[in-house]
């Protein structure tokens, strides 16, 4: 823990290779700032990524970094975390890397609750391969591989995470500095798998796909910033209420009894995930429980310390001696 | 009695339903044989089904053991004694026997229903189909139930004991003490006292049955000499057990913890099961969601400074190949164990084969060479696990260790190695973080002798760097699309694997003269049968343990022989490698039946070659 | 449609190779009966499986059958369904085949809503490979690969299915004939992906793991059989009520206002999935929407009929002629 | 002017930032060249980044075209004309040029910032670093903005037009009409009229700039003869376009619908993109969640009676290998297209290589042989897609078709084939469901000539059967663990692949005498440079399209030459196959730089061999 580090200390000499104007730049800045703010150190931090524009991330952070193969970062990060539970292990992935080819590893990292921080840059497109639709692309997305519009119903990252048994789901917008740092600090503090969906603007292949709620000019009415224990208010005098007859969330006037955000409530979290307008941001769901890599050692009698030598084991149960 | 002149040994085969406890009976007989200080080799041969329907031909589970004075290196071609619990077991085993062999039958298994299931129209005990054999049929089922009735077990529970009744009879035939088996039982079933006592009662009853003269007339008892083994402590060990100990040993020799990440698959699972119990030796296991996750977790662990090991069989290794390429590119150490089984695809999961050699040597995209080694015997699995790890750490590369289903399950006596004599396992020294060079350069500052880079792991101050699967600059380790650099890196990766040859032992002759007409060159688990065949035919024999790269002296060694015969349990894959690497053209002998070579088959082929050579 | 077929018409000559007493036998019988009941025909029915004891299923059904590779049945079935949308395509999988190695394909089959029927035989163990713990095994399961007890939090098939955007989730007990046929007929009638979790008893490696609620003697109190539009009653005079303050389901007396099962309500469905005692059985969630394979053709201008010849395409936009 | 004596041709290279529209300008110039009836070959060479930061060396995007009388088979070794939009583009391209070449520079790109980014301390236009070249530097940026200012575009929008301004200048240099390009633009931008008009204005301005004498003094204009091509209709086509049409053609010839199931990956994605637009030809595409799902969906489609095709590049093919083994075992037709790229691992995604040959021929677990074919030219992609499908259906087997990144992107003129002359594609006749035999037997009733089984698909009455990846009885198709049967099935699978050799054309000589001192044997996309090198050195040349099995006459053909040279864009993989299969030992020439062979490199090597032969 080294409080004097600044965001600059987490920058590398490498030239950043994203398209000019890509949302990834803002995310990079926010992460570097958060690392400094939480007092992380480069040597005890590792960024593991798959393949994609998002996955270029590790090259630009002064820490240990591994740009692995497509979709496998959570599995590799699990092994790294088991090898060295003291590391801060961050996984950076994209909507294709994480939810298309990598879905199975995300599922199992989440249900095991491995102590890693997963940042999914969701731009609803395959950027690096030049713009095909992705598993989060909306129905009807026209792309080189879906010239007539895509058929597939997109997967909801939030519903997927909770369905997989995840204990932490948060959301932030690439360029929203405050929202990003609020979420990233919570991620760093969380035990177990923390998962963040970051709405990231791909200006080349999917420009402004999130503009309806990310546009600053109308943010107050389109964004619901959640804070645990605080009422769900947004816009001028609007709020969210649970409707027990329809089992859904209604937008109501602030004075009607508005829901107070309880981030441990999975029922409400799932309704918030599906809320179309306003879009729920911040920590939608959080239930800290002991993580897998911690338990892996804690629950093992010798914590895998070498307390005996192979020499003691060679003979087995029934040896015999020949003179 | 064994027909083979050179060796005083007996081959016993137990056969019955999967539910009859054949494998347990066989392994207990092996333990007793071991403790009696006899040489032996075993071959468990069971169906793919967990508990195939009773009485069916495909459901027959068998356990064959060859025991005696030795050297014994295979479970034997033909049983001298067959114990058959039902008609199906008899029918399946009969073709293996030679005339005069002893057959012990369980009358109670020969019901009309079972005879029908086995496709017998008439009871073979009544017609003359067993005329050439010496047959002893006993009401094993009934006698066993009497022996255990005191313990108030249900009929089916009581019936479960009949394998021990039969074992007792066999122990009598081989003049064995009951105590060792009883103490094993006492320990195994300490939490099930009733079952324990019943099993022991059955064991004694079977022994008594032999004793009380009812049999001694018809059955000869075996007085086998004990082999003149080098002095030392011995144990019975399977390849899976030996490889597990080898992995733990590698960790100890490298003074690092081990993570074995795997996904269950036949016949690789036993390694996972054994390693899961070696936590005290610094071995952790991780059962991943699939083979891709397993290899990636192992790579992650290696990146983190543990010895990363993963294992599977062919179909699972296929899934791992993309990630193995990443380990090659990232220059990380990794050991991949392939317990080969019958292919293609799901193939014959419980049968043995050597058909993943192509996959190991050539089976990756890109120019992606890596070292490949193979274990020759159950005990050799211990040493080759250490060797594979040694190479992986010295050269910072993934290494494939080939074993197979036969080695995984077979048990042999093993003389305990002098572990304190094993050399430590090391990798390139770590750089001085403060010598002014960028960490990225440190990370790829390779040893020109081994091309191994320093194993810098997250957590080390001042050495932060980035690695990945994109081509990187040969000097700085940064991403590079430079054409000349890619050429240089491709050559470096090839040179690294070639450099392994500077560190491995030269190929030596196992048996026979070191030049002559015929050399039999094997690899992997064919060691046993080839050894015997060479012994009996007097030709020379050598077994490859290092397949990529090949030992430097192999070419000259092969050149000293007129003909080189290469028997393989595949369609000629090592021959391809030899043609490719040495430009030689050996005689290929292939067997792809899911069964190990029979000594007889090899002897015949060698004899044929000899007469050709003579002619 | 051929109403005169009987369960026997769906049996093959192949000797069934499961362990005596395995729950799979009962499932096989139930499926053969259901096929006859719904008027399926062998030639227009295909069973696709992965690898495992469960996946041996296709060999025993007289229909087209493909015993594929571990975990990949949903992907292969998707291709088959696209090739011939008129087929009844059934996927048979296990908890390991489907939720361990095959999780990603299940996820995407579900979110695409491919018109296939997925039967997951959950015995909470890897049967065929001799009893290692599986992704549905409870924490602490002792097995050859977890001698000290498994660490991993199990995945909930139901939560996974809904999290993946599935539109049909049902449950049945292997030996419960009535429950099985009720569910299987609904599965056959459903458009889109129908997913059934079948509690299957592996007598060799995980005997009686479900006994606490499958035991017939106490079934009335341990099983909640759901019927759309009917109140959630069980045992003698007990029922289920939604508690709007805790957002959970309470067990109450039948006379207190008991929930009426609305199978289209995802909120309640998720609470029912987590209900420990009684265990919710039958159709927990159903929302029929047009399936992927149907839309694949319906939404394509030519339905992929060959309306032109390659000859018409060879010249491309800018041909030139050489005399 | 081209230095090459034999051929009247000019090599032009456009280079700039990824954002400068280089690829569009290049391809439009190619279209114009095509419509002008000149022979040509192109080589787009762009960075891995989507839009690498402006002005950087690694961000340079280039498009090279070789045009003239022909035969032109490569994009040319050295540009005669270089158009460089900024200092980085100049710096990267300069090493390729030979003295005297013409360099056209955009002054407005030579800002201090850009010079610094390219690592120029002094402006190369001012020092003597360009002394050996003929340099024309124009204020392209400024002139273009003037030309388009009428259209009220933003500065950056207007700037986007400068590639057309430059194209106009080039069209003037080559005496081209503007109409064809203008009409293409008019169509492409029909929904963006303003941009369309601006681009056209820029195009005309660039052309006028040349016309208005300001240049004609310094720059010579090219009057290229048109090649004497066989009469016919021609078009410009990339390998990806040709392969897409070939897949559709295969469907039409087999009278079956096609499912192309794939997961995007460079450089395979263009095939998916092209096929996604061929619905009218009975081609459906499915973008799967990963490569495993893609190959499995293709297998499922094949099982359902569609022609199942999947495609990827090395890393993706690695993931498919397990499922490919299933298709071999289940005896289902499947076409797997591998667009090879630089390896290992992620490697060099946008660079070309031939290093997946090992993977294709040997890269599976088990004894799992399958046919492997390779496309030699962009146009050949059409025919080899048909050939691969023909083999897959005739023999009921998966077939791997090897192409590469160069073929995927490069464009060449292509003479339209006479499609009506192509033979239909068929598979074994379907059995009579009522002939009394069990359906399971019908399904595996193989043609002894091809070992293809009847393609019985779900939905067919009376033929219900079960298939899978477990070993099956050679006659009944039921699961079989029988040792002899496994042996027989292994041999059957090998025989099936060998039988393909009975149906493929014999290997023929492309150029030169059919016996002599030196034969150059290539495979895949190296056709172009080898053709030229052979032409210039007078040695014989042949290109392999069928790699497994090899053409039956290949051994005898090779035997007619003193030396066989095998150039490959890998570390010698075809040489391994030739050693393995034919026992020959050709001379290996390898290049693993991510770049195609230069004609010069090949000529030098061949000359060296010639002098050795002479000596
Ligand atoms: C095994 C494999 N399959 C496919 C690819 C090609 N590929 C690279 S990145 C990518 C998808 C990228 O999309 P996403 O994860 O959303 O990241 P983005 O580029 O949008 O940030 C694909 C398909 C690959 N590199 N490896
Ligand atoms: C690629 C691959 N990996 C692993 C295996 C080994 N394997 C076969 S079935 C199985 C798991 C079976 O468990 P489940 O799906 O629950 O089916 P069950 O046997 O319990 O019915 C495994 C790991 C395999 N056949 N192929
Ligand atoms: S393609 Fe899109 S996601 Fe990728 S770098 Fe460019 S803008 Fe960013
Ligand atoms: S192992 Fe279990 S699941 Fe498999 S067949 Fe036997 S009882 Fe059934
Ligand atoms: Mg994306
Ligand atoms: Mg299971």
Tab-separated table of C-alpha atoms in Angstrom, chain B residues 65-262:
chain	number	residue	atom	x	y	z
B	65	UNK	CA	-1.959	-60.612	-13.682
B	66	UNK	CA	1.282	-62.266	-14.665
B	67	UNK	CA	3.411	-63.273	-11.676
B	68	UNK	CA	6.576	-65.151	-10.960
B	69	UNK	CA	10.304	-64.979	-10.998
B	70	UNK	CA	10.675	-62.332	-13.633
B	71	UNK	CA	11.742	-60.189	-15.255
B	72	UNK	CA	8.022	-59.820	-15.890
B	73	UNK	CA	7.122	-56.825	-18.040
B	74	UNK	CA	3.653	-57.647	-19.335
B	75	UNK	CA	0.452	-59.102	-17.965
B	76	UNK	CA	1.106	-62.065	-20.226
B	77	UNK	CA	-0.345	-63.178	-23.538
B	78	UNK	CA	-2.355	-66.191	-22.434
B	79	UNK	CA	-3.851	-66.946	-19.012
B	80	UNK	CA	-2.733	-70.174	-17.350
B	81	UNK	CA	-5.549	-69.808	-14.851
B	82	UNK	CA	-8.938	-68.316	-15.641
B	83	UNK	CA	-11.515	-67.531	-12.987
B	84	UNK	CA	-14.882	-66.981	-14.689
B	85	UNK	CA	-17.880	-65.851	-12.675
B	86	UNK	CA	-20.436	-66.331	-15.420
B	87	UNK	CA	-20.877	-67.684	-18.953
B	88	UNK	CA	-20.173	-64.298	-20.589
B	89	UNK	CA	-16.866	-64.055	-18.741
B	90	UNK	CA	-15.971	-67.546	-19.903
B	91	UNK	CA	-16.955	-66.907	-23.505
B	92	UNK	CA	-15.004	-63.655	-23.771
B	93	UNK	CA	-11.866	-65.127	-22.185
B	94	UNK	CA	-11.774	-68.554	-23.801
B	95	UNK	CA	-10.097	-67.426	-27.031
B	96	UNK	CA	-7.145	-66.180	-25.000
B	97	UNK	CA	-6.388	-69.508	-23.322
B	98	UNK	CA	-4.096	-72.183	-24.583
B	99	UNK	CA	-4.981	-75.874	-24.147
B	100	UNK	CA	-4.369	-77.302	-20.713
B	101	UNK	CA	-5.039	-74.120	-18.856
B	102	UNK	CA	-6.968	-74.253	-15.622
B	103	UNK	CA	-10.480	-72.808	-15.610
B	104	UNK	CA	-12.285	-72.135	-12.345
B	105	UNK	CA	-16.011	-71.613	-12.809
B	106	UNK	CA	-18.692	-70.305	-10.493
B	107	UNK	CA	-21.595	-72.723	-11.009
B	108	UNK	CA	-24.094	-70.287	-9.564
B	109	UNK	CA	-23.311	-67.878	-12.381
B	110	UNK	CA	-24.320	-70.423	-15.007
B	111	UNK	CA	-28.061	-69.821	-14.884
B	112	UNK	CA	-30.207	-70.415	-17.960
B	113	UNK	CA	-30.649	-66.641	-18.248
B	114	UNK	CA	-26.921	-65.941	-18.143
B	115	UNK	CA	-26.181	-68.706	-20.617
B	116	UNK	CA	-28.700	-67.172	-22.971
B	117	UNK	CA	-27.283	-63.661	-22.526
B	118	UNK	CA	-23.850	-65.008	-23.382
B	119	UNK	CA	-25.308	-66.706	-26.439
B	120	UNK	CA	-24.685	-70.262	-25.283
B	121	UNK	CA	-27.283	-72.697	-26.555
B	122	UNK	CA	-25.915	-75.507	-24.418
B	123	UNK	CA	-24.095	-75.234	-21.127
B	124	UNK	CA	-20.365	-75.300	-21.971
B	125	UNK	CA	-19.770	-77.234	-18.779
B	126	UNK	CA	-21.812	-80.105	-20.204
B	127	UNK	CA	-20.739	-80.198	-23.826
B	128	UNK	CA	-17.128	-80.745	-24.887
B	129	UNK	CA	-16.260	-77.115	-25.548
B	130	UNK	CA	-13.990	-77.142	-22.495
B	131	UNK	CA	-12.527	-80.534	-23.247
B	132	UNK	CA	-9.003	-79.230	-23.802
B	133	UNK	CA	-8.915	-77.499	-20.475
B	134	UNK	CA	-8.667	-78.463	-16.867
B	135	UNK	CA	-11.955	-77.319	-15.347
B	136	UNK	CA	-12.820	-76.845	-11.708
B	137	UNK	CA	-16.387	-75.698	-11.138
B	138	UNK	CA	-17.479	-74.782	-7.639
B	139	UNK	CA	-20.734	-73.398	-6.226
B	140	UNK	CA	-18.873	-70.236	-5.293
B	141	UNK	CA	-22.055	-68.228	-4.846
B	142	UNK	CA	-23.663	-70.727	-2.495
B	143	UNK	CA	-20.531	-71.537	-0.514
B	144	UNK	CA	-19.862	-67.845	-0.078
B	145	UNK	CA	-23.359	-67.127	1.192
B	146	UNK	CA	-23.034	-69.897	3.747
B	147	UNK	CA	-19.717	-68.456	4.869
B	148	UNK	CA	-21.194	-65.009	5.502
B	149	UNK	CA	-24.719	-65.824	6.614
B	150	UNK	CA	-23.731	-65.223	10.225
B	151	UNK	CA	-23.431	-61.502	9.541
B	152	UNK	CA	-27.054	-60.860	8.690
B	153	UNK	CA	-26.345	-59.231	5.329
B	154	UNK	CA	-29.012	-59.038	2.627
B	155	UNK	CA	-28.703	-61.619	-0.136
B	156	UNK	CA	-27.245	-59.094	-2.521
B	157	UNK	CA	-24.852	-57.674	0.072
B	158	UNK	CA	-23.701	-61.148	1.000
B	159	UNK	CA	-23.229	-61.993	-2.658
B	160	UNK	CA	-20.847	-59.046	-2.926
B	161	UNK	CA	-18.381	-61.005	-0.797
B	162	UNK	CA	-17.856	-63.811	-3.291
B	163	UNK	CA	-14.881	-62.093	-4.874
B	164	UNK	CA	-13.112	-62.474	-1.532
B	165	UNK	CA	-14.156	-66.091	-1.246
B	166	UNK	CA	-12.557	-66.651	-4.630
B	167	UNK	CA	-9.519	-64.637	-3.679
B	168	UNK	CA	-9.114	-66.900	-0.650
B	169	UNK	CA	-9.088	-69.906	-2.924
B	170	UNK	CA	-6.487	-68.323	-5.185
B	171	UNK	CA	-4.307	-67.384	-2.236
B	172	UNK	CA	-4.395	-71.025	-1.193
B	173	UNK	CA	-3.348	-72.099	-4.679
B	174	UNK	CA	-0.375	-69.769	-4.491
B	175	UNK	CA	0.572	-70.613	-0.915
B	176	UNK	CA	-0.088	-67.150	0.329
B	177	UNK	CA	-0.680	-65.894	3.850
B	178	UNK	CA	-4.067	-64.297	4.438
B	179	UNK	CA	-2.888	-61.740	6.973
B	180	UNK	CA	-1.700	-59.044	4.566
B	181	UNK	CA	-4.973	-59.024	2.652
B	182	UNK	CA	-6.949	-59.146	5.871
B	183	UNK	CA	-5.126	-56.147	7.302
B	184	UNK	CA	-5.713	-54.189	4.120
B	185	UNK	CA	-9.399	-55.076	4.397
B	186	UNK	CA	-9.471	-54.176	8.059
B	187	UNK	CA	-8.151	-50.742	7.202
B	188	UNK	CA	-10.248	-50.153	4.081
B	189	UNK	CA	-13.504	-51.118	5.790
B	190	UNK	CA	-12.754	-49.766	9.252
B	191	UNK	CA	-15.996	-47.812	9.130
B	192	UNK	CA	-18.029	-50.819	7.938
B	193	UNK	CA	-17.171	-53.500	10.552
B	194	UNK	CA	-19.917	-55.907	9.498
B	195	UNK	CA	-18.906	-55.898	5.857
B	196	UNK	CA	-15.270	-56.165	6.887
B	197	UNK	CA	-15.886	-59.267	9.001
B	198	UNK	CA	-18.029	-60.801	6.284
B	199	UNK	CA	-15.381	-60.259	3.625
B	200	UNK	CA	-12.714	-61.738	5.873
B	201	UNK	CA	-14.954	-64.695	6.645
B	202	UNK	CA	-15.484	-65.253	2.919
B	203	UNK	CA	-11.750	-64.969	2.296
B	204	UNK	CA	-11.004	-67.600	4.912
B	205	UNK	CA	-13.802	-69.851	3.673
B	206	UNK	CA	-12.406	-69.810	0.156
B	207	UNK	CA	-8.949	-70.580	1.474
B	208	UNK	CA	-10.306	-73.376	3.645
B	209	UNK	CA	-12.195	-74.754	0.667
B	210	UNK	CA	-8.916	-75.262	-1.109
B	211	UNK	CA	-7.213	-76.505	2.011
B	212	UNK	CA	-9.790	-79.145	2.866
B	213	UNK	CA	-8.440	-81.322	0.157
B	214	UNK	CA	-11.518	-81.019	-1.961
B	215	UNK	CA	-9.364	-79.444	-4.615
B	216	UNK	CA	-5.775	-80.403	-4.031
B	217	UNK	CA	-6.270	-83.480	-6.131
B	218	UNK	CA	-7.431	-81.638	-9.217
B	219	UNK	CA	-5.524	-78.371	-8.849
B	220	UNK	CA	-1.783	-77.972	-8.715
B	221	UNK	CA	-0.453	-75.355	-6.330
B	222	UNK	CA	2.167	-72.953	-7.536
B	223	UNK	CA	5.547	-72.633	-5.881
B	224	UNK	CA	7.096	-69.681	-7.640
B	225	UNK	CA	10.624	-68.566	-7.014
B	226	UNK	CA	11.120	-64.955	-6.103
B	227	UNK	CA	13.062	-62.926	-8.649
B	228	UNK	CA	16.663	-61.963	-7.909
B	229	UNK	CA	15.954	-58.277	-7.725
B	230	UNK	CA	18.486	-55.629	-6.776
B	231	UNK	CA	18.150	-54.955	-3.055
B	232	UNK	CA	15.892	-52.118	-2.024
B	233	UNK	CA	12.392	-51.238	-0.945
B	234	UNK	CA	9.689	-52.124	-3.433
B	235	UNK	CA	6.027	-51.329	-3.827
B	236	UNK	CA	3.253	-52.002	-6.279
B	237	UNK	CA	2.431	-48.905	-8.283
B	238	UNK	CA	0.243	-47.858	-11.200
B	239	UNK	CA	1.366	-45.334	-13.787
B	240	UNK	CA	-1.164	-42.842	-12.457
B	241	UNK	CA	0.203	-43.176	-8.929
B	242	UNK	CA	3.776	-42.908	-10.149
B	243	UNK	CA	3.046	-39.867	-12.292
B	244	UNK	CA	1.275	-38.180	-9.391
B	245	UNK	CA	4.303	-38.724	-7.172
B	246	UNK	CA	6.528	-37.502	-10.005
B	247	UNK	CA	4.575	-34.268	-10.291
B	248	UNK	CA	4.859	-33.716	-6.551
B	249	UNK	CA	8.548	-34.591	-6.730
B	250	UNK	CA	9.097	-32.053	-9.492
B	251	UNK	CA	7.533	-29.421	-7.277
B	252	UNK	CA	9.813	-30.368	-4.417
B	253	UNK	CA	12.907	-30.410	-6.634
B	254	UNK	CA	11.992	-26.967	-7.988
B	255	UNK	CA	10.946	-25.800	-4.527
B	256	UNK	CA	7.665	-24.513	-5.919
B	257	UNK	CA	4.049	-25.329	-5.298
B	258	UNK	CA	2.207	-27.200	-8.034
B	259	UNK	CA	-1.234	-26.558	-9.450
B	260	UNK	CA	-2.717	-29.480	-11.322
B	261	UNK	CA	-5.697	-28.107	-13.249
B	262	UNK	CA	-7.739	-30.679	-15.068
